[in-house]
GROMACS .gro file of C-alpha atoms in nm:
model
  251
    1UNK     CA    1   9.919  10.250  10.499
    2UNK     CA    2  10.103  10.191  10.171
    3UNK     CA    3  10.272  10.487  10.008
    4UNK     CA    4  10.165  10.606   9.662
    5UNK     CA    5  10.337  10.424   9.375
    6UNK     CA    6  10.577  10.711   9.305
    7UNK     CA    7  10.711  10.683   9.659
    8UNK     CA    8  10.737  10.306   9.666
    9UNK     CA    9  11.077  10.129   9.642
   10UNK     CA   10  11.208   9.973   9.320
   11UNK     CA   11  11.057   9.632   9.244
   12UNK     CA   12  11.400   9.465   9.230
   13UNK     CA   13  11.501   9.564   9.584
   14UNK     CA   14  11.397   9.318   9.856
   15UNK     CA   15  11.507   9.568  10.122
   16UNK     CA   16  11.502   9.944  10.071
   17UNK     CA   17  11.545  10.243  10.296
   18UNK     CA   18  11.525  10.617  10.236
   19UNK     CA   19  11.656  10.910  10.441
   20UNK     CA   20  11.690  10.727  10.772
   21UNK     CA   21  11.761  10.937  11.079
   22UNK     CA   22  11.806  10.803  11.430
   23UNK     CA   23  11.955  10.944  11.750
   24UNK     CA   24  12.066  10.784  12.077
   25UNK     CA   25  11.996  11.018  12.369
   26UNK     CA   26  12.012  11.316  12.137
   27UNK     CA   27  12.337  11.210  11.967
   28UNK     CA   28  12.294  11.139  11.593
   29UNK     CA   29  12.347  10.770  11.512
   30UNK     CA   30  12.212  10.770  11.154
   31UNK     CA   31  12.199  11.076  10.932
   32UNK     CA   32  12.011  11.066  10.599
   33UNK     CA   33  12.101  10.704  10.517
   34UNK     CA   34  11.941  10.552  10.205
   35UNK     CA   35  12.010  10.215  10.046
   36UNK     CA   36  11.861   9.925   9.855
   37UNK     CA   37  11.953   9.556   9.855
   38UNK     CA   38  11.855   9.289   9.605
   39UNK     CA   39  11.738   8.938   9.685
   40UNK     CA   40  12.033   8.706   9.744
   41UNK     CA   41  12.286   8.987   9.766
   42UNK     CA   42  12.548   8.988  10.041
   43UNK     CA   43  12.610   9.347  10.145
   44UNK     CA   44  12.888   9.439  10.388
   45UNK     CA   45  12.835   9.745  10.607
   46UNK     CA   46  13.179   9.859  10.714
   47UNK     CA   47  13.310  10.132  10.939
   48UNK     CA   48  13.475  10.183  11.276
   49UNK     CA   49  13.310  10.104  11.606
   50UNK     CA   50  13.036  10.360  11.678
   51UNK     CA   51  12.982  10.445  11.311
   52UNK     CA   52  12.615  10.339  11.316
   53UNK     CA   53  12.632   9.988  11.169
   54UNK     CA   54  12.434   9.818  11.446
   55UNK     CA   55  12.177  10.098  11.459
   56UNK     CA   56  12.125  10.068  11.083
   57UNK     CA   57  12.073   9.691  11.107
   58UNK     CA   58  11.827   9.737  11.391
   59UNK     CA   59  11.628   9.996  11.194
   60UNK     CA   60  11.624   9.783  10.880
   61UNK     CA   61  11.512   9.475  11.074
   62UNK     CA   62  11.231   9.656  11.254
   63UNK     CA   63  11.388   9.640  11.599
   64UNK     CA   64  11.412  10.019  11.606
   65UNK     CA   65  11.172  10.267  11.449
   66UNK     CA   66  11.365  10.549  11.276
   67UNK     CA   67  11.291  10.903  11.385
   68UNK     CA   68  11.263  10.995  11.017
   69UNK     CA   69  11.268  10.801  10.693
   70UNK     CA   70  11.129  10.482  10.545
   71UNK     CA   71  11.214  10.111  10.554
   72UNK     CA   72  11.052   9.873  10.304
   73UNK     CA   73  11.071   9.494  10.284
   74UNK     CA   74  10.934   9.340   9.963
   75UNK     CA   75  10.744   9.664   9.899
   76UNK     CA   76  10.581   9.650  10.246
   77UNK     CA   77  10.645   9.958  10.464
   78UNK     CA   78  10.811   9.831  10.782
   79UNK     CA   79  10.827  10.184  10.927
   80UNK     CA   80  10.446  10.203  10.950
   81UNK     CA   81  10.394   9.857  11.103
   82UNK     CA   82  10.273   9.815  11.459
   83UNK     CA   83  10.486   9.639  11.719
   84UNK     CA   84  10.318   9.299  11.680
   85UNK     CA   85  10.347   9.306  11.301
   86UNK     CA   86  10.715   9.394  11.317
   87UNK     CA   87  10.775   9.119  11.572
   88UNK     CA   88  10.603   8.867  11.345
   89UNK     CA   89  10.809   8.987  11.049
   90UNK     CA   90  11.133   8.941  11.242
   91UNK     CA   91  11.027   8.594  11.354
   92UNK     CA   92  10.903   8.467  11.018
   93UNK     CA   93  11.115   8.643  10.754
   94UNK     CA   94  11.432   8.770  10.921
   95UNK     CA   95  11.727   8.603  11.092
   96UNK     CA   96  11.972   8.774  11.330
   97UNK     CA   97  12.316   8.688  11.458
   98UNK     CA   98  12.529   8.922  11.668
   99UNK     CA   99  12.873   8.907  11.833
  100UNK     CA  100  12.720   8.742  12.142
  101UNK     CA  101  12.544   8.405  12.090
  102UNK     CA  102  12.268   8.486  12.342
  103UNK     CA  103  12.168   8.123  12.387
  104UNK     CA  104  11.922   8.014  12.654
  105UNK     CA  105  12.131   7.825  12.910
  106UNK     CA  106  11.857   7.580  13.006
  107UNK     CA  107  11.807   7.460  12.648
  108UNK     CA  108  12.018   7.208  12.457
  109UNK     CA  109  12.208   7.318  12.148
  110UNK     CA  110  11.947   7.180  11.908
  111UNK     CA  111  11.666   7.341  12.109
  112UNK     CA  112  11.839   7.679  12.092
  113UNK     CA  113  11.886   7.639  11.717
  114UNK     CA  114  11.525   7.526  11.669
  115UNK     CA  115  11.374   7.798  11.887
  116UNK     CA  116  11.238   8.019  11.602
  117UNK     CA  117  11.057   7.719  11.454
  118UNK     CA  118  10.922   7.602  11.789
  119UNK     CA  119  10.791   7.953  11.867
  120UNK     CA  120  10.613   7.967  11.532
  121UNK     CA  121  10.425   7.643  11.603
  122UNK     CA  122  10.634   7.399  11.399
  123UNK     CA  123  10.614   7.044  11.532
  124UNK     CA  124  10.884   6.931  11.774
  125UNK     CA  125  11.002   6.659  11.535
  126UNK     CA  126  11.025   6.885  11.230
  127UNK     CA  127  11.199   7.163  11.424
  128UNK     CA  128  11.454   6.922  11.570
  129UNK     CA  129  11.530   6.772  11.229
  130UNK     CA  130  11.585   7.115  11.072
  131UNK     CA  131  11.800   7.237  11.361
  132UNK     CA  132  12.018   6.925  11.360
  133UNK     CA  133  12.071   6.959  10.984
  134UNK     CA  134  12.216   7.307  11.030
  135UNK     CA  135  12.426   7.195  11.328
  136UNK     CA  136  12.567   6.916  11.111
  137UNK     CA  137  12.659   7.166  10.839
  138UNK     CA  138  12.845   7.366  11.105
  139UNK     CA  139  13.033   7.053  11.221
  140UNK     CA  140  12.872   7.048  11.565
  141UNK     CA  141  12.599   6.790  11.510
  142UNK     CA  142  12.757   6.571  11.775
  143UNK     CA  143  12.699   6.849  12.030
  144UNK     CA  144  12.326   6.882  11.964
  145UNK     CA  145  12.231   6.755  12.310
  146UNK     CA  146  12.484   6.969  12.496
  147UNK     CA  147  12.381   7.284  12.681
  148UNK     CA  148  12.564   7.615  12.625
  149UNK     CA  149  12.771   7.581  12.944
  150UNK     CA  150  12.936   7.270  12.797
  151UNK     CA  151  13.025   7.443  12.468
  152UNK     CA  152  13.312   7.670  12.371
  153UNK     CA  153  13.247   8.029  12.266
  154UNK     CA  154  13.304   7.934  11.901
  155UNK     CA  155  13.062   7.641  11.927
  156UNK     CA  156  12.797   7.865  12.084
  157UNK     CA  157  12.839   8.110  11.797
  158UNK     CA  158  12.782   7.828  11.549
  159UNK     CA  159  12.460   7.737  11.732
  160UNK     CA  160  12.356   8.103  11.702
  161UNK     CA  161  12.420   8.090  11.327
  162UNK     CA  162  12.214   7.770  11.298
  163UNK     CA  163  11.932   7.948  11.484
  164UNK     CA  164  11.943   8.239  11.236
  165UNK     CA  165  11.929   8.000  10.939
  166UNK     CA  166  11.680   7.741  11.061
  167UNK     CA  167  11.372   7.919  10.922
  168UNK     CA  168  11.553   7.984  10.590
  169UNK     CA  169  11.471   8.355  10.623
  170UNK     CA  170  11.451   8.610  10.344
  171UNK     CA  171  11.710   8.833  10.512
  172UNK     CA  172  11.983   8.765  10.768
  173UNK     CA  173  12.121   9.057  10.966
  174UNK     CA  174  12.471   8.965  11.081
  175UNK     CA  175  12.614   9.215  11.329
  176UNK     CA  176  12.988   9.147  11.377
  177UNK     CA  177  12.921   8.770  11.385
  178UNK     CA  178  13.290   8.679  11.356
  179UNK     CA  179  13.422   8.929  11.614
  180UNK     CA  180  13.473   8.675  11.896
  181UNK     CA  181  13.618   8.401  11.673
  182UNK     CA  182  13.966   8.287  11.578
  183UNK     CA  183  14.059   8.264  11.210
  184UNK     CA  184  13.959   7.899  11.151
  185UNK     CA  185  13.625   7.937  11.330
  186UNK     CA  186  13.563   8.264  11.148
  187UNK     CA  187  13.625   8.100  10.811
  188UNK     CA  188  13.383   7.812  10.886
  189UNK     CA  189  13.106   8.043  11.002
  190UNK     CA  190  13.143   8.272  10.700
  191UNK     CA  191  13.159   7.977  10.460
  192UNK     CA  192  12.836   7.832  10.599
  193UNK     CA  193  12.661   8.169  10.596
  194UNK     CA  194  12.762   8.256  10.240
  195UNK     CA  195  12.690   7.906  10.106
  196UNK     CA  196  12.342   7.914  10.259
  197UNK     CA  197  12.282   8.261  10.118
  198UNK     CA  198  12.382   8.154   9.767
  199UNK     CA  199  12.190   7.826   9.768
  200UNK     CA  200  11.868   7.965   9.923
  201UNK     CA  201  11.881   8.322   9.780
  202UNK     CA  202  11.900   8.469  10.128
  203UNK     CA  203  11.990   8.837  10.145
  204UNK     CA  204  12.264   8.908  10.400
  205UNK     CA  205  12.352   9.240  10.559
  206UNK     CA  206  12.689   9.189  10.723
  207UNK     CA  207  12.816   9.458  10.961
  208UNK     CA  208  13.187   9.429  11.025
  209UNK     CA  209  13.508   9.623  11.073
  210UNK     CA  210  13.717   9.322  10.966
  211UNK     CA  211  13.853   9.336  10.611
  212UNK     CA  212  13.863   8.957  10.563
  213UNK     CA  213  13.499   8.928  10.671
  214UNK     CA  214  13.389   9.211  10.442
  215UNK     CA  215  13.568   9.045  10.151
  216UNK     CA  216  13.299   8.773  10.123
  217UNK     CA  217  13.038   9.033  10.025
  218UNK     CA  218  12.918   9.121   9.675
  219UNK     CA  219  12.929   9.488   9.764
  220UNK     CA  220  13.010   9.709  10.058
  221UNK     CA  221  12.895  10.040  10.202
  222UNK     CA  222  13.102  10.237  10.450
  223UNK     CA  223  12.948  10.424  10.742
  224UNK     CA  224  13.129  10.707  10.919
  225UNK     CA  225  12.961  10.898  11.202
  226UNK     CA  226  12.620  10.767  11.094
  227UNK     CA  227  12.656  10.873  10.731
  228UNK     CA  228  12.724  10.668  10.420
  229UNK     CA  229  13.080  10.743  10.318
  230UNK     CA  230  13.090  10.567   9.980
  231UNK     CA  231  13.021  10.252   9.783
  232UNK     CA  232  13.220   9.990   9.605
  233UNK     CA  233  13.116   9.691   9.396
  234UNK     CA  234  13.317   9.386   9.497
  235UNK     CA  235  13.145   9.153   9.249
  236UNK     CA  236  12.861   9.268   9.022
  237UNK     CA  237  12.547   9.054   9.029
  238UNK     CA  238  12.495   8.835   8.720
  239UNK     CA  239  12.220   9.055   8.576
  240UNK     CA  240  12.400   9.380   8.657
  241UNK     CA  241  12.606   9.553   8.384
  242UNK     CA  242  12.980   9.569   8.453
  243UNK     CA  243  13.069   9.863   8.668
  244UNK     CA  244  12.708   9.942   8.757
  245UNK     CA  245  12.599   9.936   9.122
  246UNK     CA  246  12.422   9.617   9.224
  247UNK     CA  247  12.126   9.799   9.371
  248UNK     CA  248  11.971  10.142   9.394
  249UNK     CA  249  12.141  10.383   9.629
  250UNK     CA  250  12.102  10.746   9.721
  251UNK     CA  251  12.261  10.921  10.014
   0.00000   0.00000   0.00000
């Protein structure tokens, strides 16, 4: 069911949420969180461990259904979708990368990277070509036929990033993707992610407690104890007036 026009999100927000509440075993994890994100924007969600960053990403991506509030993607209400519809949305339009690569040990690197395409019915040849292209961009094309056990932790994380990018999704949810990486590996992963976002107009929500990682974002929001603590524009979008927020926000 689509909400009446006066309750619908702004047309220029690809992702929009209003008054999200969520609790884990009775303990509040999100409290009245509202935000909007434009297409192609890189938004950093910052805050200490346990502040609600992962829970917010999971609600926005349809993995969790908020106890209260609304989540909209391209003016479609995610919060009213059934389980199968939300699963299809995550598969076809969203990408996800977390601090753990979560690769399937029996599959080769290229097969892990190509998995979203293979599951959606893309031909083996096309899926392999797309996966290997992203592995090449991450400087691990030569490892395409290796299985996860033969790769380093940093190499596995690059495969996980290739998997999140292979469908060229509308939105990538990146939950502490650089946490397990050393500085050089972190820089390569962030450079590939941000370059892909800019060139393909992919929206990125980047949860992190690392200042260097957050610095790649256009804008950041801070979460403290499940509440939005403030905003700050790192770099206004081209069509946004100087000093004006890059998307709609109410908390």
